Amino acid sequence: KGIVADFASNALQQIIDKAKETATATVELGATFESSLSNVKALSGASSQEMDQLEAKARELGSTTNFSASQVADAFGYMALAGWDTQQSLDGINGVLTLAQAGSMDLAAASDLLTDYLSAFGLQASDSATMVDVLAYAQGNANTNVTQLGDAFKNCAANCHAAGMDVQTTTAFISELSNQGLKGSEAGTTLSAVMRDLTAKMQDGSIAIGDTKVAVQDASGNYRDMVDIIADIEQATSGMGDAQKASALQTTFTSDSIKGLNMILGTGSDTLRGFRDELYGSNGAAQEMASTMTDNLNGDISSMNSALEELGLKIYDKLQTPLRETVQFITGTVIPGITSFLENLDQIAPVLVGVGVAIAAFVIILNFSTICAAV
């Protein structure tokens, strides 16, 4: 009986401890999510109705992806910092999550990359899926990754966009440079130098490659397609010896751009054009990559934890109001009352002592007969 009693007592204590841990975790979970939403509201200035939309989206994605609702809410905060409004954030959030999964990035880095370079290429939040697919496809089919592509964009996206290059064309150039060992910010800097020299040495809309003129602008004064320009430079240097080719390129390009240009010419305009066409047709590449990367036990556990978190948030929904009321009562009433009592203890103490003496005397009188009998 003693062994059974001890066992039952230990089991009961473990149940109580686990219940306490669960309750504490639920409150912490809800409070963290609530805090993340408050941060989004402060940063974005969203209305109550817009915050309801953001909260619903965060909880939906938190229960169906590998990210928690709080993490999704934090991503909305990063978007608000980038100046995105509620609708833009709702349009772009799926792309951010997919990019984070496919690129093995945290949400802050994925949000920064996507918001910064959508803007740099003149794209909208609704174009998030397209950019994410381009980045994921390049990561899977070139010697680079999403982080390195972002580092390259940092140094060339604005200049490339100004020259009429879209994200697919720019990514194709960076990917071909990366395949030959020129990656990340170095690739971006080199590509930007190529674009700089094209513009700086242009006369009457053309550049000189040796004795050949290569058109940079079209009849309307806009940049021609950059792959077409490379094809014409390729044609202009075709059949030249190494020294002759170097001299011809130096007519327009400087030492910090010729290195990258030679890599691009070595790859060939046909290869460059072919890879860009693949990027144009890369719809769904990011989601496919993300699904593959999470199709394992760790991915299953993450999905389970996300579903459990949503369950915890539903429990917190029921507890939130009474918990807040209790905390506010303690803060606004109990603590000031105790503080006032302590601050006036010198005045209150004599009264308390007098009341105590009176109560003691009253008790003695009521029990006088019992005391006499005892004596």
mmCIF file of C-alpha atoms in Angstrom:
data_model
loop_
_atom_site.group_PDB
_atom_site.id
_atom_site.type_symbol
_atom_site.label_atom_id
_atom_site.label_comp_id
_atom_site.label_asym_id
_atom_site.label_seq_id
_atom_site.Cartn_x
_atom_site.Cartn_y
_atom_site.Cartn_z
ATOM 1 C CA LYS A 1 0.000 0.000 0.000
ATOM 2 C CA GLY A 2 2.829 2.362 0.832
ATOM 3 C CA ILE A 3 4.571 1.720 -2.501
ATOM 4 C CA VAL A 4 1.332 2.208 -4.423
ATOM 5 C CA ALA A 5 0.587 5.404 -2.482
ATOM 6 C CA ASP A 6 4.064 6.789 -3.228
ATOM 7 C CA PHE A 7 3.721 5.892 -6.894
ATOM 8 C CA ALA A 8 0.312 7.560 -7.123
ATOM 9 C CA SER A 9 1.606 10.621 -5.290
ATOM 10 C CA ASN A 10 4.623 10.951 -7.632
ATOM 11 C CA ALA A 11 2.460 10.469 -10.725
ATOM 12 C CA LEU A 12 0.011 13.111 -9.500
ATOM 13 C CA GLN A 13 2.851 15.534 -8.810
ATOM 14 C CA GLN A 14 4.257 14.980 -12.317
ATOM 15 C CA ILE A 15 0.832 15.652 -13.824
ATOM 16 C CA ILE A 16 0.541 18.859 -11.798
ATOM 17 C CA ASP A 17 4.051 19.969 -12.836
ATOM 18 C CA LYS A 18 3.316 19.289 -16.505
ATOM 19 C CA ALA A 19 0.034 21.147 -16.248
ATOM 20 C CA LYS A 20 1.873 24.140 -14.776
ATOM 21 C CA GLU A 21 4.484 23.983 -17.563
ATOM 22 C CA THR A 22 1.754 23.805 -20.207
ATOM 23 C CA ALA A 23 -0.139 26.718 -18.697
ATOM 24 C CA THR A 24 3.035 28.803 -18.479
ATOM 25 C CA ALA A 25 4.020 27.941 -22.063
ATOM 26 C CA THR A 26 0.543 28.819 -23.326
ATOM 27 C CA VAL A 27 0.615 32.216 -21.641
ATOM 28 C CA GLU A 28 4.143 32.925 -22.924
ATOM 29 C CA LEU A 29 3.132 31.844 -26.436
ATOM 30 C CA GLY A 30 0.078 34.064 -26.505
ATOM 31 C CA ALA A 31 1.868 37.008 -24.945
ATOM 32 C CA THR A 32 4.725 36.756 -27.474
ATOM 33 C CA PHE A 33 2.309 36.650 -30.405
ATOM 34 C CA GLU A 34 0.330 39.552 -28.977
ATOM 35 C CA SER A 35 3.536 41.557 -28.554
ATOM 36 C CA SER A 36 4.576 40.858 -32.162
ATOM 37 C CA LEU A 37 1.207 42.098 -33.410
ATOM 38 C CA SER A 38 1.492 45.244 -31.285
ATOM 39 C CA ASN A 39 4.881 45.884 -32.875
ATOM 40 C CA VAL A 40 3.365 45.524 -36.354
ATOM 41 C CA LYS A 41 0.595 47.970 -35.463
ATOM 42 C CA ALA A 42 3.083 50.502 -34.109
ATOM 43 C CA LEU A 43 5.306 50.250 -37.193
ATOM 44 C CA SER A 44 2.583 50.151 -39.829
ATOM 45 C CA GLY A 45 -0.149 52.304 -38.334
ATOM 46 C CA ALA A 46 -2.650 49.679 -39.494
ATOM 47 C CA SER A 47 -6.287 50.087 -38.513
ATOM 48 C CA SER A 48 -8.086 47.606 -36.259
ATOM 49 C CA GLN A 49 -9.673 45.975 -39.289
ATOM 50 C CA GLU A 50 -6.300 45.693 -41.040
ATOM 51 C CA MET A 51 -4.748 44.237 -37.899
ATOM 52 C CA ASP A 52 -7.495 41.609 -37.842
ATOM 53 C CA GLN A 53 -6.502 40.665 -41.399
ATOM 54 C CA LEU A 54 -2.815 40.480 -40.508
ATOM 55 C CA GLU A 55 -3.503 38.430 -37.379
ATOM 56 C CA ALA A 56 -5.711 35.987 -39.299
ATOM 57 C CA LYS A 57 -3.028 35.567 -41.979
ATOM 58 C CA ALA A 58 -0.281 35.097 -39.389
ATOM 59 C CA ARG A 59 -2.289 32.406 -37.614
ATOM 60 C CA GLU A 60 -3.230 30.698 -40.861
ATOM 61 C CA LEU A 61 0.396 30.481 -42.008
ATOM 62 C CA GLY A 62 1.560 29.718 -38.486
ATOM 63 C CA SER A 63 -0.618 26.622 -38.387
ATOM 64 C CA THR A 64 0.128 25.378 -41.937
ATOM 65 C CA THR A 65 3.838 26.134 -42.512
ATOM 66 C CA ASN A 66 7.102 25.496 -40.694
ATOM 67 C CA PHE A 67 7.014 29.011 -39.251
ATOM 68 C CA SER A 68 5.201 30.050 -36.101
ATOM 69 C CA ALA A 69 2.475 32.683 -36.032
ATOM 70 C CA SER A 70 4.810 34.953 -34.054
ATOM 71 C CA GLN A 71 7.503 34.581 -36.721
ATOM 72 C CA VAL A 72 4.996 35.460 -39.444
ATOM 73 C CA ALA A 73 3.921 38.499 -37.406
ATOM 74 C CA ASP A 74 7.576 39.511 -37.091
ATOM 75 C CA ALA A 75 7.872 39.243 -40.896
ATOM 76 C CA PHE A 76 4.966 41.673 -41.199
ATOM 77 C CA GLY A 77 6.967 43.987 -38.952
ATOM 78 C CA TYR A 78 9.963 43.849 -41.303
ATOM 79 C CA MET A 79 7.660 44.652 -44.223
ATOM 80 C CA ALA A 80 6.208 47.617 -42.347
ATOM 81 C CA LEU A 81 9.746 48.912 -41.820
ATOM 82 C CA ALA A 82 10.199 48.751 -45.598
ATOM 83 C CA GLY A 83 7.133 50.941 -46.022
ATOM 84 C CA TRP A 84 4.728 48.235 -47.181
ATOM 85 C CA ASP A 85 1.070 48.750 -46.331
ATOM 86 C CA THR A 86 -1.281 46.007 -45.159
ATOM 87 C CA GLN A 87 -2.318 44.830 -48.616
ATOM 88 C CA GLN A 88 1.280 44.726 -49.841
ATOM 89 C CA SER A 89 2.264 42.715 -46.785
ATOM 90 C CA LEU A 90 -0.566 40.252 -47.346
ATOM 91 C CA ASP A 91 0.431 39.955 -51.016
ATOM 92 C CA GLY A 92 4.096 39.414 -50.229
ATOM 93 C CA ILE A 93 4.120 37.240 -47.103
ATOM 94 C CA ASN A 94 3.881 33.897 -48.917
ATOM 95 C CA GLY A 95 6.903 34.862 -51.000
ATOM 96 C CA VAL A 96 8.896 35.806 -47.912
ATOM 97 C CA LEU A 97 8.165 32.490 -46.204
ATOM 98 C CA THR A 98 8.959 30.492 -49.330
ATOM 99 C CA LEU A 99 12.201 32.419 -49.867
ATOM 100 C CA ALA A 100 13.230 31.807 -46.259
ATOM 101 C CA GLN A 101 12.609 28.070 -46.664
ATOM 102 C CA ALA A 102 14.189 27.706 -50.107
ATOM 103 C CA GLY A 103 17.167 29.886 -49.228
ATOM 104 C CA SER A 104 17.637 28.498 -45.699
ATOM 105 C CA MET A 105 17.370 32.052 -44.377
ATOM 106 C CA ASP A 106 15.712 33.581 -41.364
ATOM 107 C CA LEU A 107 12.604 35.651 -41.942
ATOM 108 C CA ALA A 108 14.337 38.963 -41.263
ATOM 109 C CA ALA A 109 16.940 38.371 -43.977
ATOM 110 C CA ALA A 110 14.332 37.059 -46.432
ATOM 111 C CA SER A 111 12.067 40.053 -45.801
ATOM 112 C CA ASP A 112 14.908 42.525 -46.230
ATOM 113 C CA LEU A 113 16.084 40.916 -49.456
ATOM 114 C CA LEU A 114 12.643 40.730 -51.012
ATOM 115 C CA THR A 115 11.435 44.206 -50.038
ATOM 116 C CA ASP A 116 14.712 45.900 -50.989
ATOM 117 C CA TYR A 117 15.138 44.375 -54.429
ATOM 118 C CA LEU A 118 11.537 44.322 -55.542
ATOM 119 C CA SER A 119 11.783 48.084 -55.144
ATOM 120 C CA ALA A 120 15.201 48.252 -56.831
ATOM 121 C CA PHE A 121 13.823 46.502 -59.932
ATOM 122 C CA GLY A 122 10.638 48.568 -59.972
ATOM 123 C CA LEU A 123 8.435 45.622 -58.990
ATOM 124 C CA GLN A 124 5.442 45.439 -56.660
ATOM 125 C CA ALA A 125 4.638 43.258 -53.667
ATOM 126 C CA SER A 126 2.375 41.212 -55.935
ATOM 127 C CA ASP A 127 5.533 40.258 -57.905
ATOM 128 C CA SER A 128 7.058 38.583 -54.845
ATOM 129 C CA ALA A 129 6.348 35.049 -56.065
ATOM 130 C CA THR A 130 8.042 35.758 -59.411
ATOM 131 C CA MET A 131 11.211 37.102 -57.800
ATOM 132 C CA VAL A 132 11.356 34.257 -55.304
ATOM 133 C CA ASP A 133 11.017 31.701 -58.104
ATOM 134 C CA VAL A 134 13.838 33.372 -60.039
ATOM 135 C CA LEU A 135 16.143 33.349 -57.014
ATOM 136 C CA ALA A 136 15.302 29.745 -56.132
ATOM 137 C CA TYR A 137 15.826 28.521 -59.694
ATOM 138 C CA ALA A 138 19.191 30.283 -59.911
ATOM 139 C CA GLN A 139 20.226 28.729 -56.603
ATOM 140 C CA GLY A 140 19.288 25.275 -57.862
ATOM 141 C CA ASN A 141 20.856 25.603 -61.316
ATOM 142 C CA ALA A 142 23.898 27.859 -60.933
ATOM 143 C CA ASN A 143 26.903 27.955 -58.640
ATOM 144 C CA THR A 144 25.360 30.503 -56.276
ATOM 145 C CA ASN A 145 22.726 30.795 -53.563
ATOM 146 C CA VAL A 146 20.019 33.218 -52.537
ATOM 147 C CA THR A 147 22.211 35.057 -50.036
ATOM 148 C CA GLN A 148 24.974 35.568 -52.612
ATOM 149 C CA LEU A 149 22.437 36.771 -55.174
ATOM 150 C CA GLY A 150 21.167 39.299 -52.630
ATOM 151 C CA ASP A 151 24.726 40.487 -51.992
ATOM 152 C CA ALA A 152 25.220 40.908 -55.747
ATOM 153 C CA PHE A 153 21.953 42.821 -56.138
ATOM 154 C CA LYS A 154 23.110 45.212 -53.448
ATOM 155 C CA ASN A 155 25.867 46.457 -55.763
ATOM 156 C CA CYS A 156 24.169 46.315 -59.152
ATOM 157 C CA ALA A 157 20.351 46.166 -58.993
ATOM 158 C CA ALA A 158 19.773 49.917 -59.260
ATOM 159 C CA ASN A 159 22.215 50.354 -62.162
ATOM 160 C CA CYS A 160 20.906 47.310 -63.997
ATOM 161 C CA HIS A 161 17.300 48.432 -63.626
ATOM 162 C CA ALA A 162 18.258 51.890 -64.901
ATOM 163 C CA ALA A 163 19.715 50.173 -67.964
ATOM 164 C CA GLY A 164 16.432 48.397 -68.627
ATOM 165 C CA MET A 165 17.468 45.005 -67.215
ATOM 166 C CA ASP A 166 14.804 43.042 -65.361
ATOM 167 C CA VAL A 167 15.467 40.692 -62.469
ATOM 168 C CA GLN A 168 15.657 37.651 -64.763
ATOM 169 C CA THR A 169 18.303 39.226 -67.008
ATOM 170 C CA THR A 170 20.327 40.530 -64.077
ATOM 171 C CA THR A 171 20.157 37.154 -62.324
ATOM 172 C CA ALA A 172 21.273 35.380 -65.502
ATOM 173 C CA PHE A 173 24.377 37.603 -65.731
ATOM 174 C CA ILE A 174 25.205 37.145 -62.044
ATOM 175 C CA SER A 175 24.680 33.385 -62.307
ATOM 176 C CA GLU A 176 27.079 33.063 -65.237
ATOM 177 C CA LEU A 177 29.695 35.096 -63.376
ATOM 178 C CA SER A 178 29.143 32.908 -60.311
ATOM 179 C CA ASN A 179 29.661 29.757 -62.363
ATOM 180 C CA GLN A 180 33.188 31.034 -63.036
ATOM 181 C CA GLY A 181 33.962 31.888 -59.434
ATOM 182 C CA LEU A 182 32.905 35.527 -59.310
ATOM 183 C CA LYS A 183 30.172 35.503 -56.647
ATOM 184 C CA GLY A 184 28.187 37.655 -54.274
ATOM 185 C CA SER A 185 29.053 41.325 -53.921
ATOM 186 C CA GLU A 186 32.087 40.921 -56.216
ATOM 187 C CA ALA A 187 29.833 39.732 -59.039
ATOM 188 C CA GLY A 188 27.491 42.648 -58.470
ATOM 189 C CA THR A 189 30.331 45.162 -58.440
ATOM 190 C CA THR A 190 31.771 43.785 -61.671
ATOM 191 C CA LEU A 191 28.425 43.777 -63.466
ATOM 192 C CA SER A 192 27.801 47.346 -62.303
ATOM 193 C CA ALA A 193 31.226 48.333 -63.726
ATOM 194 C CA VAL A 194 30.284 46.827 -67.094
ATOM 195 C CA MET A 195 27.066 48.870 -67.121
ATOM 196 C CA ARG A 196 28.976 52.002 -66.100
ATOM 197 C CA ASP A 197 31.471 51.693 -68.947
ATOM 198 C CA LEU A 198 28.745 51.030 -71.492
ATOM 199 C CA THR A 199 27.152 54.341 -70.549
ATOM 200 C CA ALA A 200 30.303 56.380 -69.960
ATOM 201 C CA LYS A 201 31.914 55.504 -73.313
ATOM 202 C CA MET A 202 28.728 55.648 -75.371
ATOM 203 C CA GLN A 203 28.682 58.117 -78.260
ATOM 204 C CA ASP A 204 25.615 58.651 -80.426
ATOM 205 C CA GLY A 205 24.044 55.630 -78.774
ATOM 206 C CA SER A 206 26.925 53.254 -79.578
ATOM 207 C CA ILE A 207 30.214 52.031 -78.133
ATOM 208 C CA ALA A 208 33.415 51.199 -79.972
ATOM 209 C CA ILE A 209 34.803 47.684 -79.926
ATOM 210 C CA GLY A 210 38.000 48.180 -81.867
ATOM 211 C CA ASP A 211 36.873 49.497 -85.257
ATOM 212 C CA THR A 212 33.302 48.183 -84.830
ATOM 213 C CA LYS A 213 30.368 50.187 -83.521
ATOM 214 C CA VAL A 214 27.949 48.322 -81.243
ATOM 215 C CA ALA A 215 24.566 49.937 -80.636
ATOM 216 C CA VAL A 216 23.638 50.359 -76.969
ATOM 217 C CA GLN A 217 20.474 52.371 -77.538
ATOM 218 C CA ASP A 218 17.513 51.715 -79.799
ATOM 219 C CA ALA A 219 15.824 54.242 -82.065
ATOM 220 C CA SER A 220 13.805 55.604 -79.114
ATOM 221 C CA GLY A 221 16.883 56.260 -76.995
ATOM 222 C CA ASN A 222 16.256 53.305 -74.668
ATOM 223 C CA TYR A 223 18.776 50.615 -73.839
ATOM 224 C CA ARG A 224 18.695 47.618 -76.104
ATOM 225 C CA ASP A 225 18.377 44.191 -74.546
ATOM 226 C CA MET A 226 21.639 43.565 -72.707
ATOM 227 C CA VAL A 227 21.963 40.012 -74.009
ATOM 228 C CA ASP A 228 21.671 41.353 -77.562
ATOM 229 C CA ILE A 229 24.421 43.888 -76.808
ATOM 230 C CA ILE A 230 26.660 41.099 -75.513
ATOM 231 C CA ALA A 231 25.911 39.076 -78.665
ATOM 232 C CA ASP A 232 27.020 42.019 -80.813
ATOM 233 C CA ILE A 233 30.221 42.467 -78.767
ATOM 234 C CA GLU A 234 30.784 38.744 -79.145
ATOM 235 C CA GLN A 235 30.377 39.053 -82.905
ATOM 236 C CA ALA A 236 32.654 42.099 -83.057
ATOM 237 C CA THR A 237 35.507 40.197 -81.358
ATOM 238 C CA SER A 238 34.913 36.891 -83.128
ATOM 239 C CA GLY A 239 38.079 35.526 -84.714
ATOM 240 C CA MET A 240 40.381 37.916 -82.890
ATOM 241 C CA GLY A 241 43.506 36.733 -81.127
ATOM 242 C CA ASP A 242 43.787 37.182 -77.368
ATOM 243 C CA ALA A 243 45.892 40.340 -77.575
ATOM 244 C CA GLN A 244 43.781 41.799 -80.366
ATOM 245 C CA LYS A 245 40.589 41.094 -78.437
ATOM 246 C CA ALA A 246 41.975 42.672 -75.260
ATOM 247 C CA SER A 247 42.934 45.798 -77.157
ATOM 248 C CA ALA A 248 39.516 46.010 -78.823
ATOM 249 C CA LEU A 249 37.655 45.728 -75.511
ATOM 250 C CA GLN A 250 39.875 48.362 -73.894
ATOM 251 C CA THR A 251 38.455 50.853 -76.384
ATOM 252 C CA THR A 252 35.370 50.970 -74.131
ATOM 253 C CA PHE A 253 35.899 48.911 -71.010
ATOM 254 C CA THR A 254 38.239 49.500 -68.057
ATOM 255 C CA SER A 255 40.276 46.993 -66.121
ATOM 256 C CA ASP A 256 37.653 46.449 -63.396
ATOM 257 C CA SER A 257 34.965 45.554 -65.939
ATOM 258 C CA ILE A 258 36.943 43.649 -68.601
ATOM 259 C CA LYS A 259 37.466 40.712 -66.227
ATOM 260 C CA GLY A 260 33.743 40.139 -65.867
ATOM 261 C CA LEU A 261 33.034 40.900 -69.514
ATOM 262 C CA ASN A 262 35.559 38.261 -70.605
ATOM 263 C CA MET A 263 33.799 35.735 -68.357
ATOM 264 C CA ILE A 264 30.444 36.606 -69.920
ATOM 265 C CA LEU A 265 31.869 36.408 -73.450
ATOM 266 C CA GLY A 266 33.506 33.115 -72.552
ATOM 267 C CA THR A 267 30.145 31.740 -71.509
ATOM 268 C CA GLY A 268 28.566 32.949 -74.725
ATOM 269 C CA SER A 269 25.427 34.939 -75.414
ATOM 270 C CA ASP A 270 23.491 31.792 -76.398
ATOM 271 C CA THR A 271 24.101 30.204 -72.987
ATOM 272 C CA LEU A 272 23.238 33.477 -71.267
ATOM 273 C CA ARG A 273 20.023 33.830 -73.259
ATOM 274 C CA GLY A 274 19.086 30.196 -72.649
ATOM 275 C CA PHE A 275 19.470 30.505 -68.882
ATOM 276 C CA ARG A 276 17.460 33.725 -68.842
ATOM 277 C CA ASP A 277 14.666 31.941 -70.727
ATOM 278 C CA GLU A 278 14.732 29.242 -68.045
ATOM 279 C CA LEU A 279 14.385 31.938 -65.389
ATOM 280 C CA TYR A 280 11.389 33.377 -67.245
ATOM 281 C CA GLY A 281 9.808 29.934 -67.045
ATOM 282 C CA SER A 282 10.703 29.231 -63.418
ATOM 283 C CA ASN A 283 7.187 29.580 -61.975
ATOM 284 C CA GLY A 284 6.781 27.327 -58.952
ATOM 285 C CA ALA A 285 10.509 26.657 -58.547
ATOM 286 C CA ALA A 286 10.683 28.144 -55.050
ATOM 287 C CA GLN A 287 7.722 26.209 -53.686
ATOM 288 C CA GLU A 288 9.053 22.983 -55.177
ATOM 289 C CA MET A 289 12.460 23.576 -53.604
ATOM 290 C CA ALA A 290 10.942 24.517 -50.244
ATOM 291 C CA SER A 291 8.726 21.415 -50.283
ATOM 292 C CA THR A 292 11.706 19.190 -51.071
ATOM 293 C CA MET A 293 13.812 20.739 -48.310
ATOM 294 C CA THR A 294 11.085 20.188 -45.708
ATOM 295 C CA ASP A 295 10.030 16.693 -46.855
ATOM 296 C CA ASN A 296 11.689 14.955 -43.908
ATOM 297 C CA LEU A 297 11.179 14.223 -40.221
ATOM 298 C CA ASN A 298 12.418 17.646 -39.131
ATOM 299 C CA GLY A 299 9.944 19.225 -41.502
ATOM 300 C CA ASP A 300 7.149 17.043 -40.124
ATOM 301 C CA ILE A 301 8.080 17.978 -36.550
ATOM 302 C CA SER A 302 8.110 21.681 -37.470
ATOM 303 C CA SER A 303 4.669 21.359 -39.045
ATOM 304 C CA MET A 304 3.384 19.539 -35.958
ATOM 305 C CA ASN A 305 4.788 22.232 -33.686
ATOM 306 C CA SER A 306 3.102 24.892 -35.795
ATOM 307 C CA ALA A 307 -0.242 23.129 -35.462
ATOM 308 C CA LEU A 308 0.273 22.756 -31.707
ATOM 309 C CA GLU A 309 1.094 26.437 -31.452
ATOM 310 C CA GLU A 310 -2.210 27.359 -33.074
ATOM 311 C CA LEU A 311 -3.939 25.138 -30.522
ATOM 312 C CA GLY A 312 -2.096 27.003 -27.772
ATOM 313 C CA LEU A 313 -3.172 30.341 -29.233
ATOM 314 C CA LYS A 314 -6.803 29.204 -29.242
ATOM 315 C CA ILE A 315 -6.485 28.365 -25.553
ATOM 316 C CA TYR A 316 -4.847 31.727 -24.937
ATOM 317 C CA ASP A 317 -7.776 33.428 -26.680
ATOM 318 C CA LYS A 318 -10.011 32.183 -23.846
ATOM 319 C CA LEU A 319 -7.552 33.198 -21.134
ATOM 320 C CA GLN A 320 -6.418 36.548 -22.503
ATOM 321 C CA THR A 321 -9.232 38.776 -21.157
ATOM 322 C CA PRO A 322 -9.380 37.431 -17.567
ATOM 323 C CA LEU A 323 -5.586 37.342 -17.375
ATOM 324 C CA ARG A 324 -5.285 40.957 -18.517
ATOM 325 C CA GLU A 325 -8.036 42.054 -16.134
ATOM 326 C CA THR A 326 -6.315 40.272 -13.244
ATOM 327 C CA VAL A 327 -2.914 41.768 -14.042
ATOM 328 C CA GLN A 328 -4.408 45.232 -14.477
ATOM 329 C CA PHE A 329 -6.282 44.899 -11.144
ATOM 330 C CA ILE A 330 -3.078 43.923 -9.352
ATOM 331 C CA THR A 331 -1.172 46.779 -11.007
ATOM 332 C CA GLY A 332 -3.840 49.423 -10.555
ATOM 333 C CA THR A 333 -5.353 48.475 -7.178
ATOM 334 C CA VAL A 334 -3.463 45.877 -5.164
ATOM 335 C CA ILE A 335 0.054 47.242 -5.554
ATOM 336 C CA PRO A 336 -0.949 50.894 -4.869
ATOM 337 C CA GLY A 337 -2.920 49.721 -1.816
ATOM 338 C CA ILE A 338 0.019 47.834 -0.366
ATOM 339 C CA THR A 339 2.348 50.719 -1.183
ATOM 340 C CA SER A 340 0.067 53.193 0.578
ATOM 341 C CA PHE A 341 -0.176 50.863 3.589
ATOM 342 C CA LEU A 342 3.606 50.636 3.892
ATOM 343 C CA GLU A 343 4.100 54.369 3.429
ATOM 344 C CA ASN A 344 1.609 55.125 6.255
ATOM 345 C CA LEU A 345 2.644 52.287 8.536
ATOM 346 C CA ASP A 346 3.817 54.668 11.320
ATOM 347 C CA GLN A 347 0.331 56.182 11.582
ATOM 348 C CA ILE A 348 -1.482 52.896 11.147
ATOM 349 C CA ALA A 349 0.619 50.808 13.569
ATOM 350 C CA PRO A 350 -0.770 52.273 16.857
ATOM 351 C CA VAL A 351 -4.293 51.752 15.621
ATOM 352 C CA LEU A 352 -3.507 48.165 14.684
ATOM 353 C CA VAL A 353 -1.937 47.541 18.089
ATOM 354 C CA GLY A 354 -4.996 49.008 19.845
ATOM 355 C CA VAL A 355 -7.337 46.896 17.758
ATOM 356 C CA GLY A 356 -5.234 43.836 18.512
ATOM 357 C CA VAL A 357 -5.331 44.477 22.279
ATOM 358 C CA ALA A 358 -9.084 45.004 22.185
ATOM 359 C CA ILE A 359 -9.620 41.763 20.283
ATOM 360 C CA ALA A 360 -7.381 39.878 22.715
ATOM 361 C CA ALA A 361 -9.299 41.283 25.732
ATOM 362 C CA PHE A 362 -12.603 40.367 24.129
ATOM 363 C CA VAL A 363 -11.418 36.809 23.536
ATOM 364 C CA ILE A 364 -10.233 36.520 27.150
ATOM 365 C CA ILE A 365 -13.610 37.728 28.475
ATOM 366 C CA LEU A 366 -15.502 35.260 26.269
ATOM 367 C CA ASN A 367 -13.336 32.423 27.513
ATOM 368 C CA PHE A 368 -13.079 33.564 31.155
ATOM 369 C CA SER A 369 -14.908 30.592 32.600
ATOM 370 C CA THR A 370 -12.698 28.161 30.660
ATOM 371 C CA ILE A 371 -9.587 29.949 31.892
ATOM 372 C CA CYS A 372 -10.821 29.814 35.519
ATOM 373 C CA ALA A 373 -11.560 26.107 35.274
ATOM 374 C CA ALA A 374 -8.097 25.497 33.855
ATOM 375 C CA VAL A 375 -6.519 27.390 36.719
#
